[in-house]
Amino acid sequence: MTTNALLQPYRRHGWIFVGEETTVLWPTTKAAAMSINVPASNPIEESLPRWPQPELSIGERIGSLGVLNRRTYWRIQANSPAHDVWNEVSRPIQRLLEDQFEHLEVKDQELMFDMFMIGKDHVSCQPTILFSCKNKACRRTAMQLVHKNGILEPYPAVRMAESARLPVSLATDEPVESELIAEASFDWVLSDITTLMQLTQKVYRECQQAGKEYTVCKDYLKHLYGLLQKLREAAQQSKTPFKDLSAIRTLKDVAVKYRSIIDSLDYILSTRNKLKTLNREKKTWQAIAYRKTNEDLRPILTALEACTFPIIPVIDSMMHRATNTTKSKDDGAVRANGLVLQPGISVEVVRSQSTAPRNATVGGILRIYDDLYGLTVKHAFLPPAITGTWEDSDDEFAFFDPSEVSQESDEENTAVELRSEGSIAIYSPLSETCLTYLGSIFSASSQSQPSKQMARSIQKSPKPSRTPSGTAFLGTLGGLLARSEDEPEGGPEPPMPLKIGALLMDAPSHSLLDWALINLKANTYDSDLFPASSSSSHQTQKENCLLPRDVLQNIVQLNGIRLYAKDLALEARDAQVWITAGNSDQVLNGKLSAIPSFRMLLGTGMFQELWTVTCVDGSFSEGDCGSWVVDCESKLLYGHIVSGYPGSRTAYLVPARKIFDEIAEHFGEATISNPDNWTSSPTNTSQDLALEPSNSDQKRMSTEYDNAHVMSSGWETGVAELMDISVLNQPWRSLNFMRPLYNSPEPSVYRQFTGA
């Protein structure tokens, strides 16, 4: 039966036959509309016809959406009626939005659309195309375009909805060193500077209104505001504004101290405002409070002055580095977090000395030209996009209303314009992590006592520690374990991350894929980590790559069985899979969905096809990007993870077949390294091939064959010399060179064959 025949019952007709009963699917007349009992809910939902037999299209439950989580959403079941509709409409929607990209107002956000079954329960759920984007105007414009072009007109029971929730990159930033408060990224510090400027301006106005006793404090705030403004300008002009780690530490320290000062000053001012309301009979108490205010102001003035001095040399250094940028030899290095005993290597990527390493996963090993390379994601080598985490964003779920005009309010449009210009923006407050990691704000030599609020903040702030108590770096099996809080400080130090290679190449700038190749030739692991090789042919590989053979051959242990990926999957299907997640102590079990999703990458105007995987026995963590997803039954590699929801069971992957095609186009044909293609060990292509003669029996057999062939082909009878040589360590490959009777300077390659 054709797809059109299968979809016919779900198209726009007044009646269909289900078994022997006649059922009204959607009303064709006003009387028919009145006869249908629709539960009272949303007016949009009331106006839509019901989807027949939704249980046929319901797949795995994902979670809840909307206010108070009133609606549940499920995946679409493969080969179901909803899946057939999705196959019909997804590509037209993709082409439409790509053609109308300039009208979408995407700006600096990503847009994603996919189909789910959404409803209050199994009975009332309907197939819904969900458009996800942080920009409300973008996702509403996308729905309006689809509606106006009539793509869903043949399927009136299919709804559209919008959400602000988007999957995020699972490649995360690590602190440059554990004493630093947060990642040393350009945008984090820049946003904090802007936040401090806004706070300074607010308190400055309060000091203006407070009276002459706050004049000195107001002058300090004005001076410090000017320094922060210069610091922000210098950071915007510099490509690597925080190259020096000491400068980063200085700015973090100043930011936290200054924030606490501002909070304390704000507390004093609010107390003073309350005193204004006192009756005249309480003038005595007011005078006492005024003297107390002066006492509180002294340490604040001292601290404000102290905050100005460290910023000036940082500005000078930053301006100098704006025109003098250098590249470290360690830029692009890839280091494993702990010992590596299974595929799915948890690594940290060193982008540059000025930025924090990013956690990612080398999901598996490829073989190209008999050399081995690790495969991971490209975005781990790029600066992180400032999009926020999905937990922090408002879900903003709503169904599409065709009667609603896709317009933003004047206030919202103004906010979008201001953010896009970069002149004025609304930034989140300083991270609470800053207040947690730093110690006391003022030195013990301070002559005056700080305010009560300052004292409380000092008391709550613990001393800086190398790692948060009870935690450690995430690694693979056999890697670092969390240190107990009760463990004495004299215990063993965790091993430092070891370099296993460096970035060789990644996806071209015009590519919609997300991949990077790691050159594994420059490993630094100790050879004691590796089991003894049972074959002399593997000795070269053991010395050169210094990685366990099971890892090099992508062998995993799943339920006590040794498995490995054999080939590439050509298409997605509903399947049981294993996931080589780097942050897991073991290979994870999962389920792959055959329903594709589409995500428009930043600035491209093109959609990338993604496949969805659900973790069955765990959840995905930050740093799992690059993990391989392999079919448990067919042993086919579907792809590697590029984004997801940290702490949840859902992630998205790009198809491996597209990645391998792109690698072949720009570098060379790649295959999955596994025991099937390890007849001999991979060799270094930069090394000259050593040649040696084959055994006498092989030489005699080939000579007899060649003499007979030469005579039958019209050549002069007899051969002056027939040489048979074999490539070292590859005795099954033989090159035969024939030199004719007449003088010839060089022999010609006559035949290449594969023997036993």
JSON list of C-alpha atoms in Angstrom, two decimals, residues 249-342:
[
{"chain": "A", "resi": 249, "resn": "ARG", "atom": "CA", "xyz": [42.15, 35.94, 38.98]},
{"chain": "A", "resi": 250, "resn": "THR", "atom": "CA", "xyz": [42.45, 39.65, 39.73]},
{"chain": "A", "resi": 251, "resn": "LEU", "atom": "CA", "xyz": [39.24, 40.53, 37.94]},
{"chain": "A", "resi": 252, "resn": "LYS", "atom": "CA", "xyz": [37.30, 37.72, 39.58]},
{"chain": "A", "resi": 253, "resn": "ASP", "atom": "CA", "xyz": [38.55, 38.80, 42.99]},
{"chain": "A", "resi": 254, "resn": "VAL", "atom": "CA", "xyz": [37.69, 42.45, 42.36]},
{"chain": "A", "resi": 255, "resn": "ALA", "atom": "CA", "xyz": [34.27, 41.51, 41.00]},
{"chain": "A", "resi": 256, "resn": "VAL", "atom": "CA", "xyz": [33.30, 39.55, 44.09]},
{"chain": "A", "resi": 257, "resn": "LYS", "atom": "CA", "xyz": [34.68, 42.12, 46.52]},
{"chain": "A", "resi": 258, "resn": "TYR", "atom": "CA", "xyz": [33.02, 44.96, 44.70]},
{"chain": "A", "resi": 259, "resn": "ARG", "atom": "CA", "xyz": [29.69, 43.15, 44.53]},
{"chain": "A", "resi": 260, "resn": "SER", "atom": "CA", "xyz": [29.77, 42.64, 48.28]},
{"chain": "A", "resi": 261, "resn": "ILE", "atom": "CA", "xyz": [30.66, 46.30, 48.82]},
{"chain": "A", "resi": 262, "resn": "ILE", "atom": "CA", "xyz": [27.74, 47.41, 46.68]},
{"chain": "A", "resi": 263, "resn": "ASP", "atom": "CA", "xyz": [25.38, 45.07, 48.53]},
{"chain": "A", "resi": 264, "resn": "SER", "atom": "CA", "xyz": [26.54, 46.45, 51.87]},
{"chain": "A", "resi": 265, "resn": "LEU", "atom": "CA", "xyz": [26.21, 50.04, 50.71]},
{"chain": "A", "resi": 266, "resn": "ASP", "atom": "CA", "xyz": [22.75, 49.32, 49.38]},
{"chain": "A", "resi": 267, "resn": "TYR", "atom": "CA", "xyz": [21.84, 47.85, 52.76]},
{"chain": "A", "resi": 268, "resn": "ILE", "atom": "CA", "xyz": [23.01, 50.98, 54.57]},
{"chain": "A", "resi": 269, "resn": "LEU", "atom": "CA", "xyz": [21.10, 53.24, 52.21]},
{"chain": "A", "resi": 270, "resn": "SER", "atom": "CA", "xyz": [17.90, 51.27, 52.62]},
{"chain": "A", "resi": 271, "resn": "THR", "atom": "CA", "xyz": [18.29, 51.49, 56.40]},
{"chain": "A", "resi": 272, "resn": "ARG", "atom": "CA", "xyz": [18.74, 55.24, 56.12]},
{"chain": "A", "resi": 273, "resn": "ASN", "atom": "CA", "xyz": [15.58, 55.54, 54.05]},
{"chain": "A", "resi": 274, "resn": "LYS", "atom": "CA", "xyz": [13.66, 53.75, 56.76]},
{"chain": "A", "resi": 275, "resn": "LEU", "atom": "CA", "xyz": [14.99, 56.23, 59.34]},
{"chain": "A", "resi": 276, "resn": "LYS", "atom": "CA", "xyz": [13.46, 59.10, 57.36]},
{"chain": "A", "resi": 277, "resn": "THR", "atom": "CA", "xyz": [9.99, 57.95, 58.37]},
{"chain": "A", "resi": 278, "resn": "LEU", "atom": "CA", "xyz": [10.69, 58.19, 62.11]},
{"chain": "A", "resi": 279, "resn": "ASN", "atom": "CA", "xyz": [8.77, 60.66, 64.22]},
{"chain": "A", "resi": 280, "resn": "ARG", "atom": "CA", "xyz": [10.41, 63.70, 65.73]},
{"chain": "A", "resi": 281, "resn": "GLU", "atom": "CA", "xyz": [10.34, 62.04, 69.12]},
{"chain": "A", "resi": 282, "resn": "LYS", "atom": "CA", "xyz": [12.91, 59.56, 67.82]},
{"chain": "A", "resi": 283, "resn": "LYS", "atom": "CA", "xyz": [15.57, 62.09, 66.81]},
{"chain": "A", "resi": 284, "resn": "THR", "atom": "CA", "xyz": [17.94, 60.62, 69.36]},
{"chain": "A", "resi": 285, "resn": "TRP", "atom": "CA", "xyz": [17.78, 57.23, 67.73]},
{"chain": "A", "resi": 286, "resn": "GLN", "atom": "CA", "xyz": [18.20, 58.88, 64.35]},
{"chain": "A", "resi": 287, "resn": "ALA", "atom": "CA", "xyz": [21.39, 60.61, 65.51]},
{"chain": "A", "resi": 288, "resn": "ILE", "atom": "CA", "xyz": [22.76, 57.35, 66.82]},
{"chain": "A", "resi": 289, "resn": "ALA", "atom": "CA", "xyz": [21.90, 55.67, 63.54]},
{"chain": "A", "resi": 290, "resn": "TYR", "atom": "CA", "xyz": [23.65, 58.46, 61.61]},
{"chain": "A", "resi": 291, "resn": "ARG", "atom": "CA", "xyz": [26.86, 57.96, 63.56]},
{"chain": "A", "resi": 292, "resn": "LYS", "atom": "CA", "xyz": [26.56, 54.21, 62.96]},
{"chain": "A", "resi": 293, "resn": "THR", "atom": "CA", "xyz": [26.19, 54.94, 59.24]},
{"chain": "A", "resi": 294, "resn": "ASN", "atom": "CA", "xyz": [29.42, 56.91, 59.23]},
{"chain": "A", "resi": 295, "resn": "GLU", "atom": "CA", "xyz": [31.20, 54.05, 60.98]},
{"chain": "A", "resi": 296, "resn": "ASP", "atom": "CA", "xyz": [29.93, 51.62, 58.37]},
{"chain": "A", "resi": 297, "resn": "LEU", "atom": "CA", "xyz": [31.00, 53.88, 55.53]},
{"chain": "A", "resi": 298, "resn": "ARG", "atom": "CA", "xyz": [34.67, 54.02, 56.53]},
{"chain": "A", "resi": 299, "resn": "PRO", "atom": "CA", "xyz": [35.55, 50.41, 55.58]},
{"chain": "A", "resi": 300, "resn": "ILE", "atom": "CA", "xyz": [33.43, 50.73, 52.46]},
{"chain": "A", "resi": 301, "resn": "LEU", "atom": "CA", "xyz": [35.35, 53.79, 51.29]},
{"chain": "A", "resi": 302, "resn": "THR", "atom": "CA", "xyz": [38.63, 52.01, 51.99]},
{"chain": "A", "resi": 303, "resn": "ALA", "atom": "CA", "xyz": [37.48, 48.96, 50.06]},
{"chain": "A", "resi": 304, "resn": "LEU", "atom": "CA", "xyz": [36.23, 51.03, 47.12]},
{"chain": "A", "resi": 305, "resn": "GLU", "atom": "CA", "xyz": [39.61, 52.69, 46.84]},
{"chain": "A", "resi": 306, "resn": "ALA", "atom": "CA", "xyz": [41.32, 49.31, 47.02]},
{"chain": "A", "resi": 307, "resn": "CYS", "atom": "CA", "xyz": [39.17, 48.00, 44.17]},
{"chain": "A", "resi": 308, "resn": "THR", "atom": "CA", "xyz": [40.33, 50.68, 41.75]},
{"chain": "A", "resi": 309, "resn": "PHE", "atom": "CA", "xyz": [44.05, 49.93, 41.87]},
{"chain": "A", "resi": 310, "resn": "PRO", "atom": "CA", "xyz": [44.14, 46.33, 40.48]},
{"chain": "A", "resi": 311, "resn": "ILE", "atom": "CA", "xyz": [41.98, 47.22, 37.46]},
{"chain": "A", "resi": 312, "resn": "ILE", "atom": "CA", "xyz": [44.35, 49.79, 35.92]},
{"chain": "A", "resi": 313, "resn": "PRO", "atom": "CA", "xyz": [47.25, 47.40, 35.07]},
{"chain": "A", "resi": 314, "resn": "VAL", "atom": "CA", "xyz": [44.76, 44.85, 33.72]},
{"chain": "A", "resi": 315, "resn": "ILE", "atom": "CA", "xyz": [43.41, 47.45, 31.29]},
{"chain": "A", "resi": 316, "resn": "ASP", "atom": "CA", "xyz": [46.94, 48.31, 30.14]},
{"chain": "A", "resi": 317, "resn": "SER", "atom": "CA", "xyz": [47.81, 44.63, 29.66]},
{"chain": "A", "resi": 318, "resn": "MET", "atom": "CA", "xyz": [44.58, 44.00, 27.79]},
{"chain": "A", "resi": 319, "resn": "MET", "atom": "CA", "xyz": [45.14, 46.86, 25.38]},
{"chain": "A", "resi": 320, "resn": "HIS", "atom": "CA", "xyz": [48.65, 45.58, 24.73]},
{"chain": "A", "resi": 321, "resn": "ARG", "atom": "CA", "xyz": [47.39, 42.10, 23.94]},
{"chain": "A", "resi": 322, "resn": "ALA", "atom": "CA", "xyz": [44.78, 43.47, 21.56]},
{"chain": "A", "resi": 323, "resn": "THR", "atom": "CA", "xyz": [47.58, 43.97, 19.02]},
{"chain": "A", "resi": 324, "resn": "ASN", "atom": "CA", "xyz": [49.94, 41.20, 20.17]},
{"chain": "A", "resi": 325, "resn": "THR", "atom": "CA", "xyz": [48.29, 37.78, 20.07]},
{"chain": "A", "resi": 326, "resn": "THR", "atom": "CA", "xyz": [50.33, 34.59, 20.05]},
{"chain": "A", "resi": 327, "resn": "LYS", "atom": "CA", "xyz": [49.40, 30.94, 19.70]},
{"chain": "A", "resi": 328, "resn": "SER", "atom": "CA", "xyz": [50.58, 28.40, 22.23]},
{"chain": "A", "resi": 329, "resn": "LYS", "atom": "CA", "xyz": [52.04, 25.10, 21.13]},
{"chain": "A", "resi": 330, "resn": "ASP", "atom": "CA", "xyz": [49.43, 23.40, 23.32]},
{"chain": "A", "resi": 331, "resn": "ASP", "atom": "CA", "xyz": [46.48, 25.00, 21.50]},
{"chain": "A", "resi": 332, "resn": "GLY", "atom": "CA", "xyz": [44.29, 22.20, 20.18]},
{"chain": "A", "resi": 333, "resn": "ALA", "atom": "CA", "xyz": [45.75, 19.56, 22.51]},
{"chain": "A", "resi": 334, "resn": "VAL", "atom": "CA", "xyz": [43.44, 16.76, 23.68]},
{"chain": "A", "resi": 335, "resn": "ARG", "atom": "CA", "xyz": [43.99, 15.27, 27.14]},
{"chain": "A", "resi": 336, "resn": "ALA", "atom": "CA", "xyz": [42.27, 12.24, 28.65]},
{"chain": "A", "resi": 337, "resn": "ASN", "atom": "CA", "xyz": [40.67, 12.60, 32.08]},
{"chain": "A", "resi": 338, "resn": "GLY", "atom": "CA", "xyz": [42.15, 9.58, 33.85]},
{"chain": "A", "resi": 339, "resn": "LEU", "atom": "CA", "xyz": [42.96, 6.12, 32.60]},
{"chain": "A", "resi": 340, "resn": "VAL", "atom": "CA", "xyz": [41.39, 4.90, 29.36]},
{"chain": "A", "resi": 341, "resn": "LEU", "atom": "CA", "xyz": [40.03, 1.37, 29.50]},
{"chain": "A", "resi": 342, "resn": "GLN", "atom": "CA", "xyz": [37.05, 1.48, 27.14]}
]
